[in-house]
Structure formats: structure tokens, C-alpha cells
mmCIF file of C-alpha atoms in Angstrom:
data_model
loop_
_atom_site.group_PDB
_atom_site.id
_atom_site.type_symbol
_atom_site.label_atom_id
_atom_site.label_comp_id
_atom_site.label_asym_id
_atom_site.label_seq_id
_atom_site.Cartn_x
_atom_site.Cartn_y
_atom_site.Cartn_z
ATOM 1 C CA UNK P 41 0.000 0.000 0.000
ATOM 2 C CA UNK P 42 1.866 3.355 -0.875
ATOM 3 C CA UNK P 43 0.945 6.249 1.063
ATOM 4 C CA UNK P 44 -1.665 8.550 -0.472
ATOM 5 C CA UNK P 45 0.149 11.642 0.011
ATOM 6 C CA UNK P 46 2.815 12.295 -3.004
ATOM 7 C CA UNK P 47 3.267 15.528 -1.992
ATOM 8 C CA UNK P 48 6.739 16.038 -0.631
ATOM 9 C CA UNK P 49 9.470 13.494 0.081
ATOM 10 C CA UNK P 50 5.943 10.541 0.623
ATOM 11 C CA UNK P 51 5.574 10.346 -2.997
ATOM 12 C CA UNK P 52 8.337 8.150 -3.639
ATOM 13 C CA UNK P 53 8.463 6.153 -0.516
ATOM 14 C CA UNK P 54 8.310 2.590 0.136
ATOM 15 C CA UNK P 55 5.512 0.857 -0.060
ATOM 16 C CA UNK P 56 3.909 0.068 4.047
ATOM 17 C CA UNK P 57 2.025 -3.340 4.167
ATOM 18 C CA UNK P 58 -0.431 -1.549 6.727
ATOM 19 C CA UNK P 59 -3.249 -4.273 5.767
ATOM 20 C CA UNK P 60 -0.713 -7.088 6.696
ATOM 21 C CA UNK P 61 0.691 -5.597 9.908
ATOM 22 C CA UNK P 62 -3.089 -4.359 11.342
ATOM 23 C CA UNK P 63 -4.333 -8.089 10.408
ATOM 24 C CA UNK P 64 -1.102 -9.297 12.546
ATOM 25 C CA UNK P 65 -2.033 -7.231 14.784
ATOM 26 C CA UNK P 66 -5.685 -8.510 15.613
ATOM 27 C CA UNK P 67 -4.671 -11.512 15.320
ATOM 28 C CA UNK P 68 -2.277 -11.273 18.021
ATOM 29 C CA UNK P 69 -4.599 -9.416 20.191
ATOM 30 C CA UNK P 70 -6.776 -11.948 19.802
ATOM 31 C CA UNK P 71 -4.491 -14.918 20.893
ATOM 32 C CA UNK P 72 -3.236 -13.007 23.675
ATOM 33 C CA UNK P 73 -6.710 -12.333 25.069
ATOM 34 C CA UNK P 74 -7.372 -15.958 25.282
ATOM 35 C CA UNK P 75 -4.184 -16.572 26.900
ATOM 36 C CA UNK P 76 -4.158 -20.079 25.113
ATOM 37 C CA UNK P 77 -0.324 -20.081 24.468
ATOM 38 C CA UNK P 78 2.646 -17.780 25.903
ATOM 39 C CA UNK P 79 3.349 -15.342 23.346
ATOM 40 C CA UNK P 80 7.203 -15.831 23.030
ATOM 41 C CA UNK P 81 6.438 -20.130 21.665
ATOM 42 C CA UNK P 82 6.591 -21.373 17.944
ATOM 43 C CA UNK P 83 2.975 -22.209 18.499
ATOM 44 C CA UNK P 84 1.763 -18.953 19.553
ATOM 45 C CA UNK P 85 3.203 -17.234 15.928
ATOM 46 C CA UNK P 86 1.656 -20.363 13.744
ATOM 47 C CA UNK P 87 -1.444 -19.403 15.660
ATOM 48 C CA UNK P 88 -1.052 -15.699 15.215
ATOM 49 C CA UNK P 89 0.031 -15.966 11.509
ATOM 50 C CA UNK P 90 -2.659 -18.890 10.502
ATOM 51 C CA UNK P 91 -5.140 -16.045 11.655
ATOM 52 C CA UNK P 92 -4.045 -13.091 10.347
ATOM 53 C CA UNK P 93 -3.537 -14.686 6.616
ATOM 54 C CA UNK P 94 -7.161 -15.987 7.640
ATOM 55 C CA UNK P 95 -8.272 -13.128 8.000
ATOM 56 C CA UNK P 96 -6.474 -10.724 5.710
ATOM 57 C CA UNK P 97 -7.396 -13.607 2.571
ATOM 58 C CA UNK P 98 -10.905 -13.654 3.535
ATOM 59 C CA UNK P 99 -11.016 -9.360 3.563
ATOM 60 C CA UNK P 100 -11.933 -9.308 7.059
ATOM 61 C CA UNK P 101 -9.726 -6.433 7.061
ATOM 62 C CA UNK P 102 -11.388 -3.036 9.406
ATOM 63 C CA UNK P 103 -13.846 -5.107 10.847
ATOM 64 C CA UNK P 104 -12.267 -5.470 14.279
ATOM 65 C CA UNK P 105 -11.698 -2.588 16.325
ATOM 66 C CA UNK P 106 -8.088 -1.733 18.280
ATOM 67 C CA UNK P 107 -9.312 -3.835 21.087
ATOM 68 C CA UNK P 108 -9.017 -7.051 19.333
ATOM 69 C CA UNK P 109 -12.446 -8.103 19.523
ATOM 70 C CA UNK P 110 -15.053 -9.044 16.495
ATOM 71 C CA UNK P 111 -18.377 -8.038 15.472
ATOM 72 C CA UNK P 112 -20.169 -11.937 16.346
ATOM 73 C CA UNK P 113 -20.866 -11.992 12.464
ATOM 74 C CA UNK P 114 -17.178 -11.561 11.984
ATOM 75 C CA UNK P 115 -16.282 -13.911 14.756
ATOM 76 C CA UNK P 116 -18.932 -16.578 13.166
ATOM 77 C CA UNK P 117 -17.046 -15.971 9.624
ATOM 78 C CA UNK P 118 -13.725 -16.395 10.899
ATOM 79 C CA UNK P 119 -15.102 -19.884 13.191
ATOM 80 C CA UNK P 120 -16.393 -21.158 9.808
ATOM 81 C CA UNK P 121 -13.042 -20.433 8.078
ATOM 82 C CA UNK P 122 -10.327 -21.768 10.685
ATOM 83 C CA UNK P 123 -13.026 -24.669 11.403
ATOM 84 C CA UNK P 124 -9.799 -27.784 11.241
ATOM 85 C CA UNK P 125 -10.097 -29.220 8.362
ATOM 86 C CA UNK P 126 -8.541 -29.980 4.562
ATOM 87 C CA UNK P 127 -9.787 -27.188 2.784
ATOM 88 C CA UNK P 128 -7.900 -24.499 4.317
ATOM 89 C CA UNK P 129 -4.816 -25.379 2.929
ATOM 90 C CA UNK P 130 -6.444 -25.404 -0.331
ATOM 91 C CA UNK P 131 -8.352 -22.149 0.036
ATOM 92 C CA UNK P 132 -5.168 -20.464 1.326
ATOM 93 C CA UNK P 133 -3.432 -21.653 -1.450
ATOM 94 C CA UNK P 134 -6.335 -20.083 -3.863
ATOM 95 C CA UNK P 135 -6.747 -17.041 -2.309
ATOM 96 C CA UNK P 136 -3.021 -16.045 -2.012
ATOM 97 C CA UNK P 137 -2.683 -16.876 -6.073
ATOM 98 C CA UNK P 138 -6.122 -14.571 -6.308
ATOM 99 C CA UNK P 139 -4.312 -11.609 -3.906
ATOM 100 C CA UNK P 140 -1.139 -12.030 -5.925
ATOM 101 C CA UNK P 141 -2.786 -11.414 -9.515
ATOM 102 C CA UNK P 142 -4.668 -8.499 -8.219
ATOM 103 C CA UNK P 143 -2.453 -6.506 -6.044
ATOM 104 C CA UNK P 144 0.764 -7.328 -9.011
ATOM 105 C CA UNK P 145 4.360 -7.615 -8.376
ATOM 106 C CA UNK P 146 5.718 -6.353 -5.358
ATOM 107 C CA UNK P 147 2.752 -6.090 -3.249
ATOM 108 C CA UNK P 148 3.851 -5.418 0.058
ATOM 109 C CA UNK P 149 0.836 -6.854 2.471
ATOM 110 C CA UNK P 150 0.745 -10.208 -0.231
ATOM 111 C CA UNK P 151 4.708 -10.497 0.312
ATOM 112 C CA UNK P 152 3.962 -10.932 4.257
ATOM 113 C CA UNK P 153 0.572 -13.156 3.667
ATOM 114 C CA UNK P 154 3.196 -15.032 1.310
ATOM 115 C CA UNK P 155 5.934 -15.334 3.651
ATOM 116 C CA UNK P 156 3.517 -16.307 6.073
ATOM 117 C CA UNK P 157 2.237 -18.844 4.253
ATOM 118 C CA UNK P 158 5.353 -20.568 3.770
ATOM 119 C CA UNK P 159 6.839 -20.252 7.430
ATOM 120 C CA UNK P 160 3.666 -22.240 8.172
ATOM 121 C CA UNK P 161 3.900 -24.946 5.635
ATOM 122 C CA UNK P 162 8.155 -25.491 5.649
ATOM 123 C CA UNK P 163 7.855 -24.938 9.598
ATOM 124 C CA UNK P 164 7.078 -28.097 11.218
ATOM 125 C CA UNK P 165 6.553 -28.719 15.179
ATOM 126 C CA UNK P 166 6.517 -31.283 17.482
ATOM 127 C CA UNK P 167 2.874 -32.098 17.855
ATOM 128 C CA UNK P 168 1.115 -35.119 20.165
ATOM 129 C CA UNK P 169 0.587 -37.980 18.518
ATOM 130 C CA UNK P 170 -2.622 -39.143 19.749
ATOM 131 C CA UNK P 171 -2.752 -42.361 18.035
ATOM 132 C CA UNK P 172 0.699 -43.002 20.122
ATOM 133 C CA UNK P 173 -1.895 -43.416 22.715
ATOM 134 C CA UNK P 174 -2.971 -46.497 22.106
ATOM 135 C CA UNK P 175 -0.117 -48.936 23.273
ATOM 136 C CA UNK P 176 0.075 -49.122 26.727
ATOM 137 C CA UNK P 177 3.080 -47.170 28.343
ATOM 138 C CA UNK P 178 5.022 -50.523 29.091
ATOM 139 C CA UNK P 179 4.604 -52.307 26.244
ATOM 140 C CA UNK P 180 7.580 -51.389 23.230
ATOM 141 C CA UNK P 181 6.110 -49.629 20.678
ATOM 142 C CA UNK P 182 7.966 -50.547 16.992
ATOM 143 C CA UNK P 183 9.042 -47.635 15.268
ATOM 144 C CA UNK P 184 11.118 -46.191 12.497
ATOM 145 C CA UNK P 185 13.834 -44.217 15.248
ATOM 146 C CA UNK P 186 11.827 -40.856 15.985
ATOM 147 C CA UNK P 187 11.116 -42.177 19.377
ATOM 148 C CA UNK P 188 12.489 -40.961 22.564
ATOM 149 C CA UNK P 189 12.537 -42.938 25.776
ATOM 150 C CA UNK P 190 9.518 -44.377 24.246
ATOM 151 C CA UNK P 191 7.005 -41.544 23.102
ATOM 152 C CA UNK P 192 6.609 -41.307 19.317
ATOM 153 C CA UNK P 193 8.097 -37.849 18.227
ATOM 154 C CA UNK P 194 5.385 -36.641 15.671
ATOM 155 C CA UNK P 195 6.492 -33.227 13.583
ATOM 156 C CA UNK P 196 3.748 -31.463 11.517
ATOM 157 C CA UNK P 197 3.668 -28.435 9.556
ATOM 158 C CA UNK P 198 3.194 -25.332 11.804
ATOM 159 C CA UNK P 199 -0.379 -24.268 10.093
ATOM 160 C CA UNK P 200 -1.990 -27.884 11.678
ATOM 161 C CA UNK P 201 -1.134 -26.393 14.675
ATOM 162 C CA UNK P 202 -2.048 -22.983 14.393
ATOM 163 C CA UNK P 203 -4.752 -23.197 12.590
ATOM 164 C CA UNK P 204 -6.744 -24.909 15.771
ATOM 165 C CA UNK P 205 -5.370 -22.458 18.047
ATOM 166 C CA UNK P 206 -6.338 -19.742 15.968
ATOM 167 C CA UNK P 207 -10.040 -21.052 15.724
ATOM 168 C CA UNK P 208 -10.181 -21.513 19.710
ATOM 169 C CA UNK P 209 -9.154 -17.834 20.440
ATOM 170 C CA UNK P 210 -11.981 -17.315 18.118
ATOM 171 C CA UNK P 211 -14.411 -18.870 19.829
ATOM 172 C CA UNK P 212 -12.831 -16.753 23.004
ATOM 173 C CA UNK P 213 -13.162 -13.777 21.973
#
């Protein structure tokens, strides 16, 4: 987004992704007022950044005021959108190729959705494996060497993480 003044030394400037950051922004307000993760943990940013690409794809944009809370038809648009699921990935995927043929090269809010995007897909973290469950703690478990004094060591990309923990401070807000 360039700034709308030209007059001066503004004209010229460098472009301020001021859709991005305020869609970062609510998003982290939001996680932090449901005080689901600490702020400073991997989880906390997949969380924060699965929202905020939620919400700045979807042009939820100005609908949520400083405080970090939603209109409820907002909050019921964004629960329908971060609802777990398959098709997120997929309609992130859409939606930033959409965003990227509108705004053109060198967007600065798509470069952040973008980068985003790809911190939570190449970004994987150690996640419970709830199937590990199962087997009873004393009984060996076979496995292919990602275990550790017996617990299976499951990594998954960042956005099956966040995406969940973005829907719950939803739903807390």
C-alpha cells in the first residue's frame, strides 16, 4: 500500500504493508486475550500468523476494532473459516494466487501473507501424537527411530497447529 500523500518526500516512498501488519495485529490481540499459548512459543506465531492470513485472505480487514475483539458476524465468519479441516490449505493456497494477480508484483501486504504462508507450511513442530496413545506405556512400541525414551516424536507443519489455536481464540473472543 503506498501512502496517499505524493506531496513532498511521501511520494516516492516505500511501499507500508499496513493491511498485513493491522491483520497481525488482531490476530495477536486476539491470541493473547485468550491466553491459550505464551506469546514468546513457535505455536503462539503459527497461531497468530494462521489467523491473520485468515483473516487478511478472507477481507476481514477493518472489521475489528483496536481492542481485538469481532463483530459476532465476523467472529462466526472467521469460526467457519479456521473450522480444522482440509480445505484451508487449499483455500489459502487459492486465495493467495487470487491476492497475488490483483495486487501485481511487489505487493507489500501479499509479500507478508506469502511469507507467512510458507513459514507455516516449511515450519514443522513437534505435535502429540494421539494415536501413540494407544499402546500401553510398558509395552515397546515398533518404530522407524523418531522415538524418545519411548514416546513417538510426531512433527507437523506449523499451520496444523495454528490453525486450531487460531479457531479456539476465536471462539474466546
Amino acid at each position: 500500500m503506498r501512502p496517499e500523500d505524493t506531496r513532498g518526500t511521501g511520494g516516492g516512498g516505500l511501499p507500508v504493508p499496513m493491511a498485513w501488519l493491522y491483520t497481525e495485529y488482531v490476530a495477536d490481540e486476539l491470541l493473547r486475550t485468550g491466553d491459550l499459548m505464551e506469546p514468546t512459543t513457535l505455536e503462539f506465531r503459527a497461531g497468530r500468523d494462521a489467523l491473520a492470513l485468515t483473516m487478511f485472505l478472507s477481507g476481514l480487514l477493518g472489521e475489528a476494532p483496536v481492542s481485538g475483539t469481532l463483530s459476532e458476524a465476523r467472529a462466526d465468519e472467521l469460526r467457519v473459516l479456521t473450522a480444522y479441516g482440509a480445505t484451508w490449505r487449499s483455500w489459502v493456497c487459492e486465495r493467495l494466487t487470487e491476492s497475488e494477480r490483483r495486487a501485481g508484483p511487489g505487493d507489500p501486504d501479499v509479500a507478508l501473507a506469502r511469507a507467512a504462508w510458507r513459514w507455516l507450511e516449511e515450519t514443522e513442530l513437534l505435535a502429540a501424537d494421539l494415536d501413540a496413545i494407544v499402546p500401553a506405556p510398558w509395552e515397546p512400541v515398533a518404530g522407524d527411530g523418531h522415538e524418545e525414551g519411548g514416546e513417538v516424536q510426531v512433527w507437523t507443519p506449523a499451520w496444523q497447529l495454528g490453525l486450531p489455536l487460531g479457531h479456539l481464540a476465536v471462539h474466546l473472543c
